[in-house]
PDB file of C-alpha atoms in Angstrom:
ATOM      1  CA  UNK A   1      13.355  13.356  67.042  1.00 51.00           C
ATOM      2  CA  UNK A   2      11.650  16.705  66.982  1.00 62.00           C
ATOM      3  CA  UNK A   3       8.047  15.847  66.258  1.00 82.00           C
ATOM      4  CA  UNK A   4       4.617  17.153  67.050  1.00 89.00           C
ATOM      5  CA  UNK A   5       1.822  14.622  67.284  1.00 94.00           C
ATOM      6  CA  UNK A   6      -1.446  16.235  66.288  1.00 96.00           C
ATOM      7  CA  UNK A   7      -4.821  14.612  66.783  1.00 95.00           C
ATOM      8  CA  UNK A   8      -7.315  13.841  65.600  1.00 96.00           C
ATOM      9  CA  UNK A   9      -6.190  13.433  62.002  1.00 95.00           C
ATOM     10  CA  UNK A  10      -9.645  14.350  60.718  1.00 96.00           C
ATOM     11  CA  UNK A  11     -13.071  15.319  62.010  1.00 95.00           C
ATOM     12  CA  UNK A  12     -16.482  15.381  60.368  1.00 96.00           C
ATOM     13  CA  UNK A  13     -18.985  17.281  62.482  1.00 95.00           C
ATOM     14  CA  UNK A  14     -22.394  18.881  62.345  1.00 96.00           C
ATOM     15  CA  UNK A  15     -22.700  22.651  62.115  1.00 96.00           C
ATOM     16  CA  UNK A  16     -23.052  24.124  65.595  1.00 97.00           C
ATOM     17  CA  UNK A  17     -20.949  21.503  67.328  1.00 97.00           C
ATOM     18  CA  UNK A  18     -17.800  22.311  69.280  1.00 97.00           C
ATOM     19  CA  UNK A  19     -14.424  21.008  68.085  1.00 96.00           C
ATOM     20  CA  UNK A  20     -11.264  20.195  69.979  1.00 97.00           C
ATOM     21  CA  UNK A  21      -7.851  19.235  68.652  1.00 97.00           C
ATOM     22  CA  UNK A  22      -4.454  19.015  70.287  1.00 96.00           C
ATOM     23  CA  UNK A  23      -0.746  18.654  69.771  1.00 96.00           C
ATOM     24  CA  UNK A  24       1.718  16.894  72.012  1.00 96.00           C
ATOM     25  CA  UNK A  25       5.444  16.365  71.988  1.00 94.00           C
ATOM     26  CA  UNK A  26       8.199  14.895  74.098  1.00 92.00           C
ATOM     27  CA  UNK A  27      10.127  18.139  73.562  1.00 91.00           C
ATOM     28  CA  UNK A  28       9.646  21.519  75.237  1.00 91.00           C
ATOM     29  CA  UNK A  29       8.467  24.519  73.224  1.00 90.00           C
ATOM     30  CA  UNK A  30       8.639  28.244  73.918  1.00 87.00           C
ATOM     31  CA  UNK A  31       6.049  29.193  71.326  1.00 89.00           C
ATOM     32  CA  UNK A  32       2.909  27.504  70.012  1.00 92.00           C
ATOM     33  CA  UNK A  33       1.081  28.754  66.951  1.00 94.00           C
ATOM     34  CA  UNK A  34      -2.152  27.535  65.406  1.00 96.00           C
ATOM     35  CA  UNK A  35      -2.697  27.971  61.663  1.00 96.00           C
ATOM     36  CA  UNK A  36      -5.555  27.219  59.292  1.00 96.00           C
ATOM     37  CA  UNK A  37      -4.907  26.199  55.695  1.00 94.00           C
ATOM     38  CA  UNK A  38      -7.472  26.112  52.920  1.00 91.00           C
ATOM     39  CA  UNK A  39      -6.909  24.274  49.624  1.00 85.00           C
ATOM     40  CA  UNK A  40      -4.206  25.857  47.461  1.00 83.00           C
ATOM     41  CA  UNK A  41      -3.378  28.538  50.000  1.00 87.00           C
ATOM     42  CA  UNK A  42      -0.759  29.203  52.627  1.00 90.00           C
ATOM     43  CA  UNK A  43      -1.226  28.751  56.378  1.00 93.00           C
ATOM     44  CA  UNK A  44      -3.081  31.630  58.010  1.00 93.00           C
ATOM     45  CA  UNK A  45      -2.262  32.425  61.622  1.00 92.00           C
ATOM     46  CA  UNK A  46      -5.166  31.957  64.041  1.00 95.00           C
ATOM     47  CA  UNK A  47      -3.671  32.167  67.523  1.00 94.00           C
ATOM     48  CA  UNK A  48      -0.170  32.622  68.958  1.00 92.00           C
ATOM     49  CA  UNK A  49       0.833  31.449  72.446  1.00 93.00           C
ATOM     50  CA  UNK A  50       4.053  32.446  74.190  1.00 89.00           C
ATOM     51  CA  UNK A  51       3.747  31.516  77.885  1.00 90.00           C
ATOM     52  CA  UNK A  52       3.142  28.223  79.646  1.00 93.00           C
ATOM     53  CA  UNK A  53      -0.453  28.090  80.823  1.00 94.00           C
ATOM     54  CA  UNK A  54      -1.525  30.943  78.547  1.00 94.00           C
ATOM     55  CA  UNK A  55      -5.122  30.772  77.381  1.00 96.00           C
ATOM     56  CA  UNK A  56      -5.989  32.954  74.393  1.00 95.00           C
ATOM     57  CA  UNK A  57      -9.193  33.468  72.428  1.00 96.00           C
ATOM     58  CA  UNK A  58      -9.853  34.758  68.942  1.00 94.00           C
ATOM     59  CA  UNK A  59     -13.610  34.919  68.382  1.00 96.00           C
ATOM     60  CA  UNK A  60     -14.938  31.373  68.564  1.00 97.00           C
ATOM     61  CA  UNK A  61     -11.415  29.953  68.799  1.00 97.00           C
ATOM     62  CA  UNK A  62      -9.625  29.294  72.070  1.00 97.00           C
ATOM     63  CA  UNK A  63      -6.138  27.847  72.463  1.00 97.00           C
ATOM     64  CA  UNK A  64      -3.964  27.030  75.433  1.00 97.00           C
ATOM     65  CA  UNK A  65      -0.228  26.574  75.914  1.00 95.00           C
ATOM     66  CA  UNK A  66       0.194  23.533  78.152  1.00 95.00           C
ATOM     67  CA  UNK A  67       1.750  24.057  81.559  1.00 95.00           C
ATOM     68  CA  UNK A  68       4.477  21.496  80.810  1.00 94.00           C
ATOM     69  CA  UNK A  69       5.320  23.351  77.571  1.00 92.00           C
ATOM     70  CA  UNK A  70       4.933  20.062  75.695  1.00 94.00           C
ATOM     71  CA  UNK A  71       1.377  20.419  74.463  1.00 95.00           C
ATOM     72  CA  UNK A  72      -1.345  22.753  73.229  1.00 97.00           C
ATOM     73  CA  UNK A  73      -4.996  22.503  72.322  1.00 97.00           C
ATOM     74  CA  UNK A  74      -7.326  24.435  70.043  1.00 98.00           C
ATOM     75  CA  UNK A  75     -11.076  24.591  70.561  1.00 97.00           C
ATOM     76  CA  UNK A  76     -13.619  25.902  68.083  1.00 97.00           C
ATOM     77  CA  UNK A  77     -17.066  26.614  69.487  1.00 97.00           C
ATOM     78  CA  UNK A  78     -20.328  26.554  67.536  1.00 97.00           C
ATOM     79  CA  UNK A  79     -18.723  25.479  64.253  1.00 96.00           C
ATOM     80  CA  UNK A  80     -19.917  26.930  60.949  1.00 96.00           C
ATOM     81  CA  UNK A  81     -19.352  25.722  57.363  1.00 95.00           C
ATOM     82  CA  UNK A  82     -16.539  28.215  56.736  1.00 94.00           C
ATOM     83  CA  UNK A  83     -14.492  26.551  59.504  1.00 96.00           C
ATOM     84  CA  UNK A  84     -13.724  23.799  56.979  1.00 96.00           C
ATOM     85  CA  UNK A  85      -9.999  23.412  56.346  1.00 96.00           C
ATOM     86  CA  UNK A  86      -6.816  21.901  57.725  1.00 95.00           C
ATOM     87  CA  UNK A  87      -5.657  23.118  61.118  1.00 97.00           C
ATOM     88  CA  UNK A  88      -1.964  22.909  61.963  1.00 96.00           C
ATOM     89  CA  UNK A  89      -0.188  23.406  65.219  1.00 96.00           C
ATOM     90  CA  UNK A  90       3.374  24.680  64.983  1.00 94.00           C
ATOM     91  CA  UNK A  91       5.955  25.214  67.658  1.00 91.00           C
ATOM     92  CA  UNK A  92       9.376  26.668  68.225  1.00 88.00           C
ATOM     93  CA  UNK A  93      11.598  24.461  70.350  1.00 84.00           C
ATOM     94  CA  UNK A  94      13.080  25.950  73.489  1.00 78.00           C
ATOM     95  CA  UNK A  95      16.829  26.252  73.107  1.00 71.00           C
ATOM     96  CA  UNK A  96      16.599  26.440  69.316  1.00 65.00           C
ATOM     97  CA  UNK A  97      18.156  29.860  69.329  1.00 63.00           C
ATOM     98  CA  UNK A  98      16.497  32.803  67.716  1.00 68.00           C
ATOM     99  CA  UNK A  99      16.181  31.406  64.187  1.00 80.00           C
ATOM    100  CA  UNK A 100      12.444  30.982  64.633  1.00 81.00           C
ATOM    101  CA  UNK A 101      12.343  27.601  62.921  1.00 88.00           C
ATOM    102  CA  UNK A 102       8.840  26.153  63.263  1.00 91.00           C
ATOM    103  CA  UNK A 103       8.019  22.468  63.586  1.00 93.00           C
ATOM    104  CA  UNK A 104       4.558  21.596  62.301  1.00 94.00           C
ATOM    105  CA  UNK A 105       2.077  18.956  63.339  1.00 95.00           C
ATOM    106  CA  UNK A 106       0.529  16.652  60.774  1.00 94.00           C
ATOM    107  CA  UNK A 107      -2.688  18.661  60.610  1.00 94.00           C
ATOM    108  CA  UNK A 108      -6.345  18.075  61.503  1.00 96.00           C
ATOM    109  CA  UNK A 109      -8.760  18.102  58.579  1.00 96.00           C
ATOM    110  CA  UNK A 110     -12.107  19.560  59.626  1.00 97.00           C
ATOM    111  CA  UNK A 111     -15.300  19.064  57.663  1.00 96.00           C
ATOM    112  CA  UNK A 112     -18.555  20.686  58.774  1.00 95.00           C
ATOM    113  CA  UNK A 113     -21.917  19.454  57.625  1.00 92.00           C
ATOM    114  CA  UNK A 114     -24.507  22.228  57.323  1.00 89.00           C
TER     115      UNK A 114
ATOM    116  CA  UNK B   1      -3.021  44.648  56.122  1.00 72.00           C
ATOM    117  CA  UNK B   2       0.526  43.855  54.943  1.00 77.00           C
ATOM    118  CA  UNK B   3       1.051  40.378  53.580  1.00 90.00           C
ATOM    119  CA  UNK B   4       3.718  38.096  52.170  1.00 94.00           C
ATOM    120  CA  UNK B   5       3.452  37.650  48.402  1.00 95.00           C
ATOM    121  CA  UNK B   6       4.918  34.909  46.226  1.00 97.00           C
ATOM    122  CA  UNK B   7       5.402  34.432  42.489  1.00 96.00           C
ATOM    123  CA  UNK B   8       4.680  32.463  40.450  1.00 96.00           C
ATOM    124  CA  UNK B   9       1.650  30.726  41.924  1.00 95.00           C
ATOM    125  CA  UNK B  10       2.423  27.622  39.864  1.00 96.00           C
ATOM    126  CA  UNK B  11       5.684  26.566  38.198  1.00 96.00           C
ATOM    127  CA  UNK B  12       6.029  23.561  35.942  1.00 97.00           C
ATOM    128  CA  UNK B  13       9.538  22.468  35.011  1.00 97.00           C
ATOM    129  CA  UNK B  14      11.451  19.578  33.526  1.00 97.00           C
ATOM    130  CA  UNK B  15      13.655  17.454  35.745  1.00 97.00           C
ATOM    131  CA  UNK B  16      17.184  18.835  35.824  1.00 97.00           C
ATOM    132  CA  UNK B  17      16.132  22.413  35.126  1.00 97.00           C
ATOM    133  CA  UNK B  18      16.813  25.332  37.457  1.00 97.00           C
ATOM    134  CA  UNK B  19      13.921  27.181  39.071  1.00 97.00           C
ATOM    135  CA  UNK B  20      13.756  30.371  41.077  1.00 97.00           C
ATOM    136  CA  UNK B  21      10.856  30.981  43.414  1.00 97.00           C
ATOM    137  CA  UNK B  22      10.269  34.551  44.467  1.00 97.00           C
ATOM    138  CA  UNK B  23       8.892  36.106  47.614  1.00 97.00           C
ATOM    139  CA  UNK B  24       8.274  39.620  48.860  1.00 96.00           C
ATOM    140  CA  UNK B  25       8.191  39.506  52.674  1.00 95.00           C
ATOM    141  CA  UNK B  26       6.336  42.029  54.813  1.00 92.00           C
ATOM    142  CA  UNK B  27       8.304  45.255  54.564  1.00 88.00           C
ATOM    143  CA  UNK B  28       9.451  45.802  58.151  1.00 84.00           C
ATOM    144  CA  UNK B  29      10.248  42.147  58.825  1.00 89.00           C
ATOM    145  CA  UNK B  30      13.818  40.986  59.286  1.00 87.00           C
ATOM    146  CA  UNK B  31      13.628  37.170  59.437  1.00 91.00           C
ATOM    147  CA  UNK B  32      12.762  35.202  56.331  1.00 94.00           C
ATOM    148  CA  UNK B  33      11.978  31.533  55.810  1.00 95.00           C
ATOM    149  CA  UNK B  34      11.246  28.915  53.216  1.00 97.00           C
ATOM    150  CA  UNK B  35       9.105  25.885  53.986  1.00 97.00           C
ATOM    151  CA  UNK B  36       7.763  23.188  51.731  1.00 96.00           C
ATOM    152  CA  UNK B  37       4.695  20.965  51.835  1.00 94.00           C
ATOM    153  CA  UNK B  38       4.516  17.800  49.776  1.00 94.00           C
ATOM    154  CA  UNK B  39       0.927  17.076  48.735  1.00 89.00           C
ATOM    155  CA  UNK B  40      -1.080  15.747  51.654  1.00 85.00           C
ATOM    156  CA  UNK B  41       1.755  16.072  54.143  1.00 88.00           C
ATOM    157  CA  UNK B  42       2.767  18.524  56.835  1.00 89.00           C
ATOM    158  CA  UNK B  43       4.712  21.725  56.343  1.00 93.00           C
ATOM    159  CA  UNK B  44       8.495  21.226  56.628  1.00 95.00           C
ATOM    160  CA  UNK B  45      11.160  23.811  57.442  1.00 95.00           C
ATOM    161  CA  UNK B  46      13.825  24.364  54.791  1.00 97.00           C
ATOM    162  CA  UNK B  47      15.852  27.420  55.745  1.00 96.00           C
ATOM    163  CA  UNK B  48      15.893  30.601  57.808  1.00 93.00           C
ATOM    164  CA  UNK B  49      17.663  33.803  56.754  1.00 93.00           C
ATOM    165  CA  UNK B  50      18.650  36.820  58.796  1.00 89.00           C
ATOM    166  CA  UNK B  51      21.054  39.694  58.290  1.00 87.00           C
ATOM    167  CA  UNK B  52      21.883  38.512  54.762  1.00 89.00           C
ATOM    168  CA  UNK B  53      22.934  35.037  55.736  1.00 92.00           C
ATOM    169  CA  UNK B  54      21.473  31.623  56.431  1.00 94.00           C
ATOM    170  CA  UNK B  55      20.853  31.204  60.164  1.00 91.00           C
ATOM    171  CA  UNK B  56      19.611  27.619  60.046  1.00 92.00           C
ATOM    172  CA  UNK B  57      18.876  24.994  57.399  1.00 93.00           C
ATOM    173  CA  UNK B  58      17.336  21.545  57.436  1.00 93.00           C
ATOM    174  CA  UNK B  59      18.747  18.338  55.995  1.00 92.00           C
ATOM    175  CA  UNK B  60      16.414  18.822  53.033  1.00 93.00           C
ATOM    176  CA  UNK B  61      18.244  22.021  52.104  1.00 95.00           C
ATOM    177  CA  UNK B  62      21.201  20.430  50.324  1.00 92.00           C
ATOM    178  CA  UNK B  63      23.668  21.880  47.825  1.00 93.00           C
ATOM    179  CA  UNK B  64      20.978  22.055  45.152  1.00 95.00           C
ATOM    180  CA  UNK B  65      19.193  24.778  47.115  1.00 97.00           C
ATOM    181  CA  UNK B  66      20.225  28.368  47.678  1.00 97.00           C
ATOM    182  CA  UNK B  67      18.575  31.524  48.945  1.00 96.00           C
ATOM    183  CA  UNK B  68      19.236  35.135  48.215  1.00 94.00           C
ATOM    184  CA  UNK B  69      17.978  38.579  49.107  1.00 92.00           C
ATOM    185  CA  UNK B  70      19.087  40.422  45.978  1.00 86.00           C
ATOM    186  CA  UNK B  71      17.582  43.766  46.954  1.00 87.00           C
ATOM    187  CA  UNK B  72      15.634  45.335  49.797  1.00 78.00           C
ATOM    188  CA  UNK B  73      12.365  43.638  49.020  1.00 86.00           C
ATOM    189  CA  UNK B  74      12.772  40.236  47.336  1.00 93.00           C
ATOM    190  CA  UNK B  75      13.757  36.909  48.868  1.00 96.00           C
ATOM    191  CA  UNK B  76      14.383  34.032  46.476  1.00 97.00           C
ATOM    192  CA  UNK B  77      14.776  30.260  46.626  1.00 98.00           C
ATOM    193  CA  UNK B  78      16.756  28.643  43.810  1.00 97.00           C
ATOM    194  CA  UNK B  79      16.800  24.958  43.033  1.00 97.00           C
ATOM    195  CA  UNK B  80      19.698  24.302  40.662  1.00 95.00           C
ATOM    196  CA  UNK B  81      18.765  20.942  39.193  1.00 95.00           C
ATOM    197  CA  UNK B  82      15.237  19.920  40.049  1.00 96.00           C
ATOM    198  CA  UNK B  83      14.292  16.355  40.873  1.00 96.00           C
ATOM    199  CA  UNK B  84      10.890  14.706  40.735  1.00 96.00           C
ATOM    200  CA  UNK B  85      10.761  14.662  44.529  1.00 95.00           C
ATOM    201  CA  UNK B  86      11.100  18.455  44.637  1.00 97.00           C
ATOM    202  CA  UNK B  87       7.455  18.688  43.525  1.00 97.00           C
ATOM    203  CA  UNK B  88       5.665  20.421  46.400  1.00 97.00           C
ATOM    204  CA  UNK B  89       4.136  23.669  47.601  1.00 96.00           C
ATOM    205  CA  UNK B  90       6.853  26.090  48.673  1.00 97.00           C
ATOM    206  CA  UNK B  91       5.917  28.691  51.250  1.00 97.00           C
ATOM    207  CA  UNK B  92       7.804  31.827  52.133  1.00 97.00           C
ATOM    208  CA  UNK B  93       7.337  33.299  55.602  1.00 95.00           C
ATOM    209  CA  UNK B  94       8.602  36.348  57.453  1.00 93.00           C
ATOM    210  CA  UNK B  95       8.586  37.701  60.984  1.00 88.00           C
ATOM    211  CA  UNK B  96       9.622  40.927  62.655  1.00 84.00           C
ATOM    212  CA  UNK B  97      12.698  41.265  64.819  1.00 70.00           C
ATOM    213  CA  UNK B  98      11.633  39.569  68.044  1.00 59.00           C
ATOM    214  CA  UNK B  99      11.093  42.023  70.832  1.00 51.00           C
ATOM    215  CA  UNK B 100       9.455  40.317  73.761  1.00 48.00           C
ATOM    216  CA  UNK B 101       7.036  37.785  72.332  1.00 49.00           C
ATOM    217  CA  UNK B 102       6.834  38.687  68.671  1.00 52.00           C
ATOM    218  CA  UNK B 103       7.830  35.310  67.265  1.00 65.00           C
ATOM    219  CA  UNK B 104       4.881  35.109  64.924  1.00 81.00           C
ATOM    220  CA  UNK B 105       5.587  34.042  61.354  1.00 87.00           C
ATOM    221  CA  UNK B 106       3.340  35.097  58.496  1.00 90.00           C
ATOM    222  CA  UNK B 107       3.113  32.874  55.455  1.00 94.00           C
ATOM    223  CA  UNK B 108       2.682  33.665  51.787  1.00 95.00           C
ATOM    224  CA  UNK B 109       0.140  31.883  49.549  1.00 94.00           C
ATOM    225  CA  UNK B 110       2.765  29.487  48.204  1.00 96.00           C
ATOM    226  CA  UNK B 111       4.196  28.418  44.851  1.00 97.00           C
ATOM    227  CA  UNK B 112       3.181  25.025  43.561  1.00 96.00           C
ATOM    228  CA  UNK B 113       6.224  23.449  41.899  1.00 97.00           C
ATOM    229  CA  UNK B 114       5.627  20.535  39.572  1.00 97.00           C
ATOM    230  CA  UNK B 115       8.675  18.691  38.245  1.00 97.00           C
ATOM    231  CA  UNK B 116       8.029  16.463  35.222  1.00 96.00           C
TER     232      UNK B 116
END
């Protein structure tokens, strides 16, 4: 079925360390989005990717749209305590029309130790 | 910066009761969505809405659910007869008419629905 496999499920790191998480699928996507969610709040957009191979940065965050269109990764450099939260990848399947329906990964829970 | 707003932030209801969740999308956006997130799980698509009609819905969005844009600003999700398993966070999202690569969806803060 239409599923995004996101890994790792959780990470517990030391402040200052770099973080990497990724999403893979057997399906092809035309859009990849990375969101961060904090407790009791809605997902907040971090980075949007629209082209295969695209590499985009937003401050300490860098994300790439895989060349096969089936995967994406998000890197966070020099983590700080406020990076704590759940990170979700979300994608729009190619051929899904223009409804914009997003399929979400299971999320990566990030904890940062000061 | 414009944002999606949702009310109420928390709704508690008895099983079998009707609830209406309200959203005000970003003003110049034309596509509207409802998603839900059961506690501890991933966000799931419910329905998309464009040009005053449903453009796509998931298998979760059965006859108990309906959406409406009653005026130029509000977008509502109605659950006619709530079940225990409807307890979840419900997120509204909106996006502008896609020109080129503007497929970005912006999410509201959510309504936590608790069915007792």
